[in-house]
Amino acid sequence: MTAYYLTTPIFYVNAQPHMGHAYSTVVADAVCRYQRLLGKDVRFQTGTDEHGDKIVHAAADAEVSVKEYVDKISAMFKAAWPPLAIVPDTFVRTTDPAHMGVVQGVLQQVYDQGDIYFSEYTGLYCKGCEQFLTEKELVDGKCPDHLTEPDQISEQNYFFRMSKYQEWLIDHISKNPEFITPERYRNEVLSFLKEPLEDLCISRPTTRLTWGIPLPFDSRFVTYVWFDALINYLSGLGYPAGQDFSRYWPVAEHVIAKDILKPHAIYWPTMLKAMGIEPYKRLHVHGYWNMNETKMSKSLGNVVRPGELVTEFGADSVRYFLLREMSFGLDAGFSKEALMARHNSDLTNDLGNLFSRSLTMVKNFAASCVPQPGTPSDQDRELAEAALAMLGHYREHLDHFAFHRALAAVWEVISRANKYIVSTQPWELVKDPQQAAQLGTVLYTLLETLRLITLVLHPIMPETAAKMAEALGVTDENNLSDCGTWGRLVPGSAITHGAQLFPRLQQETKDKPQPQKNKAKKEPSTGKASAAETAPEEEGLVTFDAFQNLELRVAEIVAAEKIAKSDRLLKLTVKAPEERTIVAGIAQHYQPEELVGRQVIIVANLKPAKLMGVASHGMVLAAKDGDRLVLSALSGPVAPGSRVA
Ligand SMILES: [Zn+2]
């Protein structure tokens, strides 16, 4: 059996689990489940990073011993994953004696061969990052991640001869296009490597910090956090002697967020090279979840707790949203409204309805049994072919961590199947005994399509897929190649009409301001709601706050197509910066092909609406000039997603 090894970062225990952690770990869990579906022998590792002065400070603030503190937060991380249906195989803690022993062994080896030396270092040190920053990395003299000024520090320390491996690393990245993905991060690293690489400071004097792994060759120092943390990827496999190491390390892949790109793309491969170990196979780098344009972080106080979301929406809905909404590598906006919209539209309406309508028809028209299919018509064949083609697209996208594309491919089949029900009208076929064979074909085609959808949803929404599999009587299907063929359902076998997959959720209204009633207005309504209805003395004016509530963003049109049966509407796919669909009433003014590549201004937080059956997430701004409609534009190119204010 082919092996597969995937890790999340080990998370730093100075804060509780948040959405960023949950995203990395959901991604890793989904990929590991997918690799198992391909028949591989998978090892999935996560854990916690527990050394460093930030931890000491956090423990002091909490008035507990450092050990108590790390035990408590590490346990919170461990407990955060089962509710999200995340099932790691190993959970490494850097305070585990086994891990500490491996780190000391590596340090001694690299020291003995002369790649660690003693020297003096002066630099700008950010306490938040626990690292020295270069002038270049500062923004207005401050650490861009922590928005604080770094301190000038000078001290004696040990250094890893990282510069020695710079040429090798450039060469390795150049020869292995998938070593760092997506490509933008590979380019970022290569561009960083154009400058001479400095050696890496790998120690802290015990006068300043004792909460760390002692250097085996000088007890006056403890190990600097990266030379400790990164080695978890080996220690979790029982390196150097363990069989797991020889089995899984050659196929190792890491998932990280972009803030730790440099340690993973530069420090880690050079460390491995110095140790005489082959580098990992692929590094997968994702972006941030933004709330109100800022990175989610504890210090900024805009943290969403994954546990709260699971309680409100259910694990599968949260997993689906995270994987569908973000295009891996880019930043994406997070809001409960968007999660609610996806839940109600994609899950309840599209998937939930398809499942319950199909099974209800099988129950009512075929006595809850898989019917015998007759000769398929073109329409039946088309749906079957689309479902089979989807399997290929799904695999290709998941192999490259393009979760949003993989899911878009699945949902296209779901949408086709819903349309197929409308056009084949099984409720009419059942009235005519002459059409019994045709009815059998239609229901069989729907059930097979659902079976294939169930198969590919296992990695994404494990609980939902399990429910679907049970209703279809295919709980033993666990291999994409074996089960990804048409016609495995056996006519006559029982179908159980399962429970509703996703309850429809209502938007909470308690936080919303009540619309102000205006008694003064008496004249009959013109039919158009007027903004002036709220404040007669400031007719036509809105407050700055009201304006701020409107989220205007720059969007780049990446695809445009006509909507069938509408001569007014176009379906646009835009990047803002996440990909979204917007339906725009501009078909009489623009041809789809002239729109691709254009940048426009959109209202990004408009409540989603369905137009001609297509869910629209936002509105494109355009000017009306008589009969003409002219799209908004920018006077120069701008990064998609930039806020307009
Ligand atoms: Zn910092």
XYZ file of C-alpha atoms and ligand atoms in Angstrom:
646
model
C 0.000 0.000 0.000
C 1.364 3.423 -0.915
C 2.068 5.630 2.097
C 1.010 9.239 2.613
C 2.084 11.556 5.443
C 0.539 14.952 6.076
C 1.048 17.339 8.964
C -0.513 20.536 10.201
C 1.791 22.970 11.958
C 2.056 22.298 15.669
C 0.115 25.163 17.158
C 1.608 27.578 19.626
C -0.117 27.329 22.987
C -0.104 31.024 23.798
C -3.739 31.206 22.671
C -6.785 28.997 22.340
C -7.744 27.321 19.054
C -9.246 29.743 16.525
C -10.497 29.584 12.931
C -7.002 29.748 11.434
C -5.962 26.643 13.368
C -9.247 24.960 12.512
C -8.796 25.684 8.812
C -5.291 24.168 8.600
C -6.515 21.118 10.470
C -9.766 20.673 8.513
C -7.728 20.886 5.303
C -5.309 18.246 6.538
C -8.117 15.997 7.752
C -10.012 16.265 4.464
C -6.877 15.505 2.440
C -5.994 12.535 4.638
C -9.504 11.133 4.283
C -9.246 11.678 0.539
C -5.911 9.852 0.382
C -7.462 6.970 2.311
C -10.285 6.937 -0.220
C -7.562 6.453 -2.848
C -6.474 3.374 -0.918
C -3.327 4.806 0.673
C -1.832 4.072 4.067
C -2.117 7.514 5.670
C -0.458 9.121 8.661
C -1.982 12.421 9.825
C -0.098 14.425 12.454
C -0.817 17.559 14.439
C 0.222 18.826 17.859
C 1.251 21.753 20.006
C 4.366 23.900 20.238
C 4.999 24.628 23.896
C 8.339 26.362 24.452
C 9.434 30.003 24.407
C 9.134 33.195 26.421
C 5.640 34.056 25.194
C 4.403 30.902 26.915
C 6.191 31.848 30.122
C 4.497 35.265 30.028
C 1.093 33.807 29.253
C 1.436 31.401 32.199
C 2.468 34.261 34.498
C -0.563 36.259 33.363
C -2.795 33.276 34.099
C -1.051 32.842 37.504
C -0.314 29.159 36.976
C 2.924 27.233 36.545
C 4.199 26.988 32.990
C 3.670 23.238 32.998
C 0.064 23.589 34.154
C -0.489 26.252 31.533
C 0.826 24.245 28.577
C -1.016 21.130 29.730
C -4.265 23.041 29.808
C -3.972 24.784 26.429
C -2.571 21.710 24.693
C -5.576 19.756 25.989
C -7.861 22.426 24.542
C -6.318 21.915 21.112
C -6.642 18.166 21.414
C -10.294 18.578 22.405
C -11.041 21.046 19.615
C -10.668 18.482 16.812
C -13.183 15.672 17.459
C -16.194 18.048 17.301
C -15.034 19.034 13.802
C -14.770 15.362 12.833
C -10.986 15.740 12.647
C -9.158 12.529 13.473
C -5.364 12.849 13.654
C -3.228 9.735 14.076
C -0.558 11.437 16.171
C -0.562 14.487 18.395
C 2.951 15.688 19.223
C 3.738 17.972 22.144
C 7.160 19.607 22.129
C 7.344 19.095 25.896
C 7.124 15.301 25.393
C 10.419 13.771 26.595
C 10.618 11.711 23.385
C 10.459 14.843 21.233
C 12.994 16.652 23.429
C 15.394 13.741 23.107
C 15.153 13.791 19.307
C 15.817 17.560 19.221
C 18.923 17.136 21.377
C 20.160 14.316 19.177
C 19.776 16.446 16.050
C 21.514 19.435 17.675
C 24.465 17.302 18.746
C 24.820 15.792 15.283
C 24.687 19.135 13.471
C 27.051 20.683 16.072
C 29.554 17.826 15.750
C 29.736 18.214 12.004
C 30.488 21.944 12.396
C 27.223 23.450 11.183
C 26.446 25.098 14.528
C 28.817 27.778 15.867
C 28.989 30.364 18.672
C 28.868 34.072 17.897
C 27.434 37.416 18.810
C 24.232 38.664 17.361
C 22.732 42.132 17.428
C 19.372 42.706 15.923
C 15.811 43.869 16.109
C 13.869 41.360 18.108
C 10.093 41.063 18.091
C 8.843 39.378 21.256
C 5.577 38.476 19.553
C 7.337 36.653 16.708
C 10.094 35.373 18.972
C 12.556 36.207 16.290
C 14.907 38.821 15.047
C 13.449 40.798 12.155
C 15.350 42.512 9.372
C 14.801 46.218 8.615
C 13.135 45.137 5.387
C 10.489 43.147 7.176
C 9.362 46.096 9.303
C 6.472 48.310 8.278
C 6.816 51.869 9.600
C 9.435 50.576 12.009
C 7.014 48.013 13.412
C 6.536 44.275 13.161
C 3.796 43.872 10.547
C 2.221 40.958 12.412
C 2.224 42.450 15.890
C 2.153 46.174 15.121
C 4.775 46.778 17.816
C 8.304 48.209 17.587
C 10.982 45.539 17.979
C 13.714 45.869 20.626
C 17.410 46.165 19.771
C 19.074 43.189 21.373
C 22.678 42.053 21.412
C 23.746 38.719 22.841
C 25.979 35.702 22.518
C 24.257 32.783 20.857
C 24.597 29.679 18.780
C 23.972 29.797 15.046
C 23.060 27.256 12.422
C 25.101 27.633 9.233
C 22.007 28.067 7.050
C 23.821 30.168 4.442
C 25.926 27.145 3.527
C 22.837 25.487 2.047
C 21.392 28.464 0.189
C 22.573 27.428 -3.296
C 21.403 23.887 -2.750
C 17.975 25.145 -1.654
C 17.561 27.438 -4.670
C 18.489 24.558 -6.911
C 16.103 22.180 -5.155
C 13.161 24.582 -5.382
C 13.933 25.275 -9.029
C 14.033 21.599 -9.917
C 10.875 20.700 -7.974
C 8.011 22.934 -9.080
C 5.604 21.461 -6.522
C 7.983 21.745 -3.559
C 6.220 24.932 -2.432
C 2.638 25.475 -3.574
C 0.642 27.474 -4.616
C 3.135 29.020 -7.000
C 2.920 32.540 -5.564
C 4.634 31.306 -2.377
C 7.305 29.486 -4.333
C 8.022 32.755 -6.142
C 8.070 34.619 -2.856
C 10.649 32.228 -1.438
C 12.803 32.278 -4.582
C 12.739 36.047 -4.571
C 13.740 36.111 -0.901
C 16.617 33.749 -1.711
C 18.068 36.230 -4.205
C 19.563 38.017 -1.185
C 22.336 36.292 0.764
C 20.840 34.131 3.499
C 21.925 34.900 7.050
C 22.749 32.112 9.475
C 19.980 31.175 11.861
C 20.219 31.983 15.551
C 19.100 28.778 17.283
C 19.523 29.455 20.994
C 18.451 31.672 23.861
C 20.608 32.206 26.966
C 19.095 30.672 30.116
C 19.562 34.067 31.766
C 16.682 35.231 29.578
C 14.722 32.024 29.080
C 14.749 28.647 30.781
C 11.525 27.190 29.321
C 13.115 25.360 26.428
C 15.167 22.314 25.480
C 18.738 22.630 26.846
C 21.466 22.579 24.203
C 23.241 19.239 24.685
C 26.653 20.873 24.206
C 26.147 24.011 26.358
C 23.770 24.016 29.302
C 23.822 27.826 29.530
C 21.473 27.889 26.541
C 18.115 26.509 25.497
C 17.029 25.778 21.938
C 15.427 28.562 19.946
C 11.876 27.743 19.056
C 12.162 26.783 15.352
C 15.007 24.319 15.805
C 12.761 22.703 18.395
C 9.314 22.998 16.763
C 10.083 21.947 13.187
C 11.684 18.715 14.343
C 8.241 17.509 15.521
C 7.620 16.355 11.955
C 10.383 13.784 12.509
C 9.960 13.026 16.209
C 6.282 12.142 15.657
C 7.490 9.360 13.350
C 9.929 7.990 15.925
C 13.003 9.364 14.138
C 15.751 8.255 13.798
C 15.138 4.580 14.459
C 11.397 4.148 14.001
C 9.947 2.117 11.156
C 7.336 4.811 10.732
C 10.091 7.242 9.864
C 11.350 5.153 6.970
C 7.797 4.439 5.833
C 6.260 7.920 5.975
C 9.058 10.485 5.777
C 9.818 9.899 2.070
C 6.233 11.003 1.255
C 5.945 13.833 3.792
C 3.817 16.893 3.032
C 3.070 19.881 5.269
C 0.114 22.256 5.490
C 0.869 25.716 6.897
C -0.489 29.263 6.951
C 1.517 31.871 5.093
C 2.852 33.535 8.269
C 5.215 30.610 8.819
C 6.338 30.267 5.209
C 9.953 31.247 5.833
C 10.651 28.769 8.644
C 9.067 25.958 6.617
C 10.404 26.828 3.170
C 13.909 27.931 4.193
C 14.938 26.906 7.714
C 13.380 23.452 7.597
C 14.755 22.161 4.271
C 18.240 23.468 5.089
C 18.070 21.857 8.529
C 17.064 18.573 6.909
C 19.878 18.884 4.397
C 22.379 19.441 7.216
C 20.999 16.358 8.948
C 21.447 14.336 5.773
C 17.702 13.768 5.351
C 15.744 14.227 2.131
C 13.463 17.272 2.280
C 9.684 16.911 2.459
C 7.805 16.409 -0.835
C 5.379 19.339 -0.831
C 4.616 22.376 1.308
C 1.032 23.633 1.003
C 0.608 27.255 2.031
C -2.751 28.831 2.755
C -3.878 32.418 3.352
C -5.733 34.103 6.171
C -9.360 34.327 7.101
C -10.140 38.017 7.315
C -12.777 39.688 9.378
C -13.306 43.316 8.512
C -10.117 43.398 6.459
C -7.783 42.363 9.269
C -6.211 39.038 10.009
C -8.049 37.211 12.726
C -5.927 37.250 15.854
C -6.281 37.225 19.579
C -4.549 40.554 20.032
C -7.036 42.210 17.699
C -9.983 40.708 19.579
C -11.867 39.493 16.505
C -11.545 35.779 17.115
C -14.266 33.342 16.075
C -14.144 30.118 18.055
C -14.569 26.978 15.948
C -16.515 25.284 18.760
C -19.204 27.960 18.728
C -19.666 27.564 14.991
C -19.977 23.799 15.276
C -22.695 24.220 17.897
C -24.565 26.648 15.694
C -24.102 25.099 12.240
C -22.862 21.538 12.722
C -19.396 20.183 11.958
C -20.035 19.282 8.329
C -21.471 22.657 7.467
C -18.412 24.396 8.935
C -16.029 22.025 7.137
C -17.852 22.535 3.862
C -17.833 26.308 4.227
C -14.118 26.491 5.045
C -13.165 24.312 2.103
C -15.611 25.849 -0.376
C -15.250 29.522 0.472
C -11.464 29.899 0.464
C -9.412 29.301 -2.621
C -6.383 27.638 -1.093
C -3.468 30.043 -0.965
C -5.512 33.251 -1.091
C -7.099 35.140 1.779
C -10.833 34.880 2.233
C -13.409 36.822 4.162
C -15.146 35.132 7.039
C -18.628 36.012 8.223
C -21.415 34.056 9.847
C -23.734 35.496 7.200
C -21.662 33.892 4.450
C -21.611 30.599 6.347
C -25.379 30.803 6.800
C -25.828 31.560 3.098
C -23.718 28.573 2.031
C -25.488 26.330 4.505
C -28.946 27.279 3.329
C -28.210 27.504 -0.374
C -25.591 24.825 -1.128
C -26.377 22.335 1.599
C -30.065 22.650 2.452
C -31.381 23.698 -0.959
C -29.092 21.983 -3.419
C -27.747 18.833 -1.790
C -30.398 18.338 0.917
C -33.280 18.737 -1.503
C -31.779 16.486 -4.139
C -31.267 13.768 -1.563
C -34.688 13.986 0.074
C -36.650 14.425 -3.175
C -34.908 11.469 -4.776
C -35.372 9.178 -1.804
C -38.975 10.210 -1.314
C -39.700 9.289 -4.940
C -37.954 5.941 -4.536
C -40.061 5.323 -1.452
C -43.353 6.333 -3.098
C -42.826 5.165 -6.677
C -40.544 2.136 -6.213
C -41.493 0.691 -2.802
C -38.182 1.831 -1.259
C -36.124 -0.430 -3.501
C -33.464 0.272 -6.095
C -35.508 0.006 -9.317
C -34.530 -1.953 -12.401
C -33.245 0.551 -14.978
C -34.481 0.371 -18.566
C -32.741 1.683 -21.667
C -31.274 5.105 -20.912
C -32.270 8.111 -22.999
C -29.813 10.868 -23.949
C -30.888 12.785 -20.889
C -30.194 9.858 -18.557
C -26.846 9.206 -20.180
C -25.838 12.854 -19.887
C -26.346 12.919 -16.148
C -24.468 9.640 -15.726
C -21.581 10.923 -17.819
C -21.467 14.216 -15.924
C -21.342 12.363 -12.605
C -18.495 10.136 -13.806
C -16.591 13.089 -15.288
C -16.975 14.881 -11.960
C -14.945 12.137 -10.268
C -11.976 12.951 -12.480
C -12.211 16.706 -11.899
C -12.620 16.151 -8.194
C -9.467 14.067 -8.012
C -7.416 16.441 -10.070
C -8.439 19.431 -7.946
C -8.003 17.680 -4.610
C -4.556 16.442 -5.634
C -3.649 20.132 -5.895
C -5.515 21.311 -2.791
C -8.039 23.228 -4.935
C -10.908 22.346 -2.626
C -13.208 25.092 -3.869
C -12.880 23.842 -7.441
C -13.384 20.221 -6.444
C -16.562 21.185 -4.614
C -17.756 23.401 -7.447
C -17.457 20.346 -9.707
C -19.527 18.247 -7.289
C -22.165 20.947 -6.948
C -22.454 21.268 -10.681
C -23.579 17.651 -10.783
C -25.951 18.265 -7.874
C -27.470 21.152 -9.768
C -27.747 19.051 -12.951
C -29.448 16.288 -11.033
C -31.974 18.729 -9.566
C -32.736 19.990 -13.074
C -32.974 16.406 -14.307
C -35.755 15.764 -11.803
C -37.645 18.777 -13.091
C -37.269 17.813 -16.733
C -37.914 14.057 -16.394
C -40.927 14.566 -14.092
C -41.009 11.151 -12.422
C -44.357 12.077 -10.784
C -45.878 12.116 -14.276
C -44.129 8.931 -15.398
C -45.586 7.018 -12.457
C -49.126 7.738 -13.658
C -48.602 5.815 -16.874
C -47.845 2.067 -16.613
C -46.347 2.248 -20.149
C -43.587 4.430 -18.756
C -42.592 2.084 -15.914
C -39.230 1.214 -17.469
C -38.464 4.872 -18.033
C -39.391 5.689 -14.453
C -37.039 2.940 -13.291
C -34.226 4.418 -15.359
C -34.763 7.909 -13.998
C -34.837 6.801 -10.365
C -31.868 4.499 -10.869
C -29.904 7.288 -12.516
C -30.665 9.586 -9.579
C -29.654 6.976 -7.020
C -26.387 6.206 -8.800
C -25.612 9.909 -9.089
C -26.271 10.263 -5.354
C -24.043 7.287 -4.642
C -21.138 8.894 -6.508
C -21.766 12.228 -4.770
C -21.774 10.413 -1.428
C -18.451 8.793 -2.278
C -16.688 12.094 -2.954
C -18.266 13.830 0.043
C -16.732 11.384 2.554
C -13.521 13.416 2.964
C -15.342 16.754 3.091
C -18.425 16.020 5.211
C -17.866 12.627 6.852
C -21.030 12.580 8.977
C -23.312 13.610 6.134
C -21.708 11.151 3.737
C -22.160 8.374 6.304
C -25.870 9.190 6.616
C -26.264 9.239 2.842
C -24.369 5.970 2.449
C -26.570 4.334 5.021
C -29.769 5.461 3.302
C -28.431 4.166 -0.020
C -27.295 0.917 1.550
C -23.644 1.399 0.562
C -21.868 1.776 3.900
C -19.058 -0.491 2.680
C -17.965 1.815 -0.156
C -14.589 3.265 0.798
C -12.449 3.302 -2.315
C -12.718 5.878 -5.040
C -11.303 3.732 -7.825
C -13.292 0.591 -7.037
C -16.557 2.393 -6.362
C -16.215 5.225 -8.862
C -17.917 3.310 -11.663
C -21.490 3.455 -12.913
C -24.084 0.870 -11.973
C -22.985 -0.606 -8.667
C -26.390 -0.310 -7.013
C -28.203 -3.625 -7.257
C -31.854 -3.462 -8.356
C -34.139 -4.761 -5.647
C -31.929 -3.772 -2.714
C -33.500 -1.670 -0.009
C -33.272 2.103 0.256
C -34.096 3.729 3.576
C -35.557 7.155 3.589
C -33.098 8.849 5.932
C -33.564 11.928 8.061
C -33.210 15.435 6.662
C -29.514 16.091 6.029
C -29.406 19.782 6.860
C -31.985 21.768 8.792
C -32.656 25.201 7.353
C -31.169 27.820 9.659
C -32.705 31.173 10.386
C -30.699 34.329 10.520
C -30.528 35.638 14.067
C -32.226 38.987 14.268
C -31.674 40.025 17.841
C -28.537 42.077 17.096
C -30.025 43.911 14.168
C -31.223 47.472 14.572
C -34.991 47.748 14.199
C -36.014 49.747 11.157
C -37.124 53.171 12.277
C -40.748 53.912 11.571
C -41.353 57.384 10.269
C -44.691 58.807 11.219
C -44.225 62.045 9.260
C -44.348 60.388 5.844
C -47.918 60.331 4.621
C -47.707 60.575 0.839
C -48.362 57.355 -1.027
C -45.315 55.255 -1.739
C -43.852 55.534 -5.210
C -43.049 51.862 -5.059
C -39.350 52.499 -4.567
C -38.040 52.353 -1.031
C -36.442 55.645 -0.228
C -33.411 56.036 2.010
C -34.935 59.320 3.151
C -37.719 57.493 4.958
C -35.645 57.178 8.078
C -34.719 60.811 8.781
C -36.756 63.614 7.321
C -34.465 66.381 8.554
C -31.495 64.887 6.733
C -33.254 63.816 3.634
C -31.076 61.790 1.306
C -28.101 61.659 3.702
C -26.633 58.605 5.370
C -24.345 58.542 8.376
C -20.704 57.553 7.949
C -21.450 54.413 9.970
C -24.248 53.493 7.613
C -21.897 53.958 4.681
C -19.229 51.856 6.438
C -21.733 49.020 6.675
C -21.677 48.819 2.924
C -18.691 46.721 1.891
C -17.464 47.940 -1.481
C -14.636 45.966 -2.947
C -12.645 45.665 -6.146
C -13.458 42.472 -8.001
C -11.805 40.926 -11.015
C -14.085 39.112 -13.422
C -12.588 35.693 -14.119
C -15.501 34.156 -16.006
C -18.792 35.299 -17.499
C -21.613 33.390 -19.105
C -25.179 33.930 -20.221
C -27.949 32.589 -18.049
C -30.287 30.356 -20.016
C -33.774 31.793 -20.579
C -32.727 35.289 -19.517
C -31.776 37.975 -22.030
C -30.906 40.397 -19.243
C -28.734 38.417 -16.824
C -25.129 37.303 -16.932
C -23.531 34.973 -14.436
C -20.153 36.380 -13.415
C -17.428 34.614 -11.489
C -15.310 37.222 -9.763
C -12.268 37.213 -7.514
C -12.677 39.564 -4.547
C -10.238 38.091 -3.412
C -12.141 34.860 -2.855
C -14.081 33.554 -5.815
C -17.803 34.218 -5.825
C -20.730 34.233 -8.220
C -22.578 37.440 -8.983
C -25.579 37.687 -11.271
C -25.619 41.017 -13.091
C -28.349 42.508 -15.290
C -25.949 43.631 -17.998
C -26.477 41.060 -20.758
C -27.919 43.658 -23.136
C -24.879 45.879 -22.716
C -21.908 43.520 -22.527
C -20.880 40.280 -24.196
C -19.541 37.675 -21.734
C -16.211 37.397 -23.552
C -15.423 41.112 -23.261
C -15.790 41.028 -19.465
C -13.125 38.545 -18.449
C -10.125 40.288 -16.891
C -11.996 43.514 -16.128
C -11.934 45.023 -12.661
C -15.191 46.383 -11.317
C -16.537 47.626 -8.008
C -18.929 45.350 -6.173
C -21.100 45.493 -3.089
C -19.559 42.524 -1.317
C -21.900 42.169 1.655
C -25.230 42.211 -0.138
C -27.513 39.472 1.142
C -27.277 36.524 -1.302
C -30.255 36.161 -3.626
C -31.272 33.646 -6.286
C -31.870 35.055 -9.755
C -33.150 32.619 -12.397
C -31.988 29.810 -10.129
C -28.433 31.131 -9.752
C -27.292 32.264 -6.296
C -25.805 35.743 -6.489
C -23.337 36.818 -3.791
C -23.071 40.564 -4.255
C -23.811 43.259 -6.817
C -21.709 44.820 -9.539
C -21.903 48.620 -9.657
C -22.702 50.239 -12.993
C -23.824 53.672 -14.125
C -27.107 54.187 -15.920
C -27.001 56.728 -18.689
C -30.306 56.795 -20.524
C -30.617 53.331 -22.033
C -26.941 52.623 -21.605
C -25.430 50.756 -18.700
C -21.707 51.322 -18.115
C -19.732 49.204 -15.677
C -17.744 50.769 -12.842
C -13.972 50.625 -13.259
C -10.729 51.629 -11.529
C -8.264 54.100 -13.014
C -5.443 51.599 -12.506
C -4.984 47.895 -11.633
C -5.712 47.068 -7.989
C -5.394 43.812 -6.027
C -8.769 41.994 -6.196
C -10.585 42.299 -2.884
C -9.235 45.793 -2.093
C -11.752 47.806 -0.139
C -13.314 50.831 -1.836
C -14.072 53.656 0.576
Zn 6.178 40.256 15.480
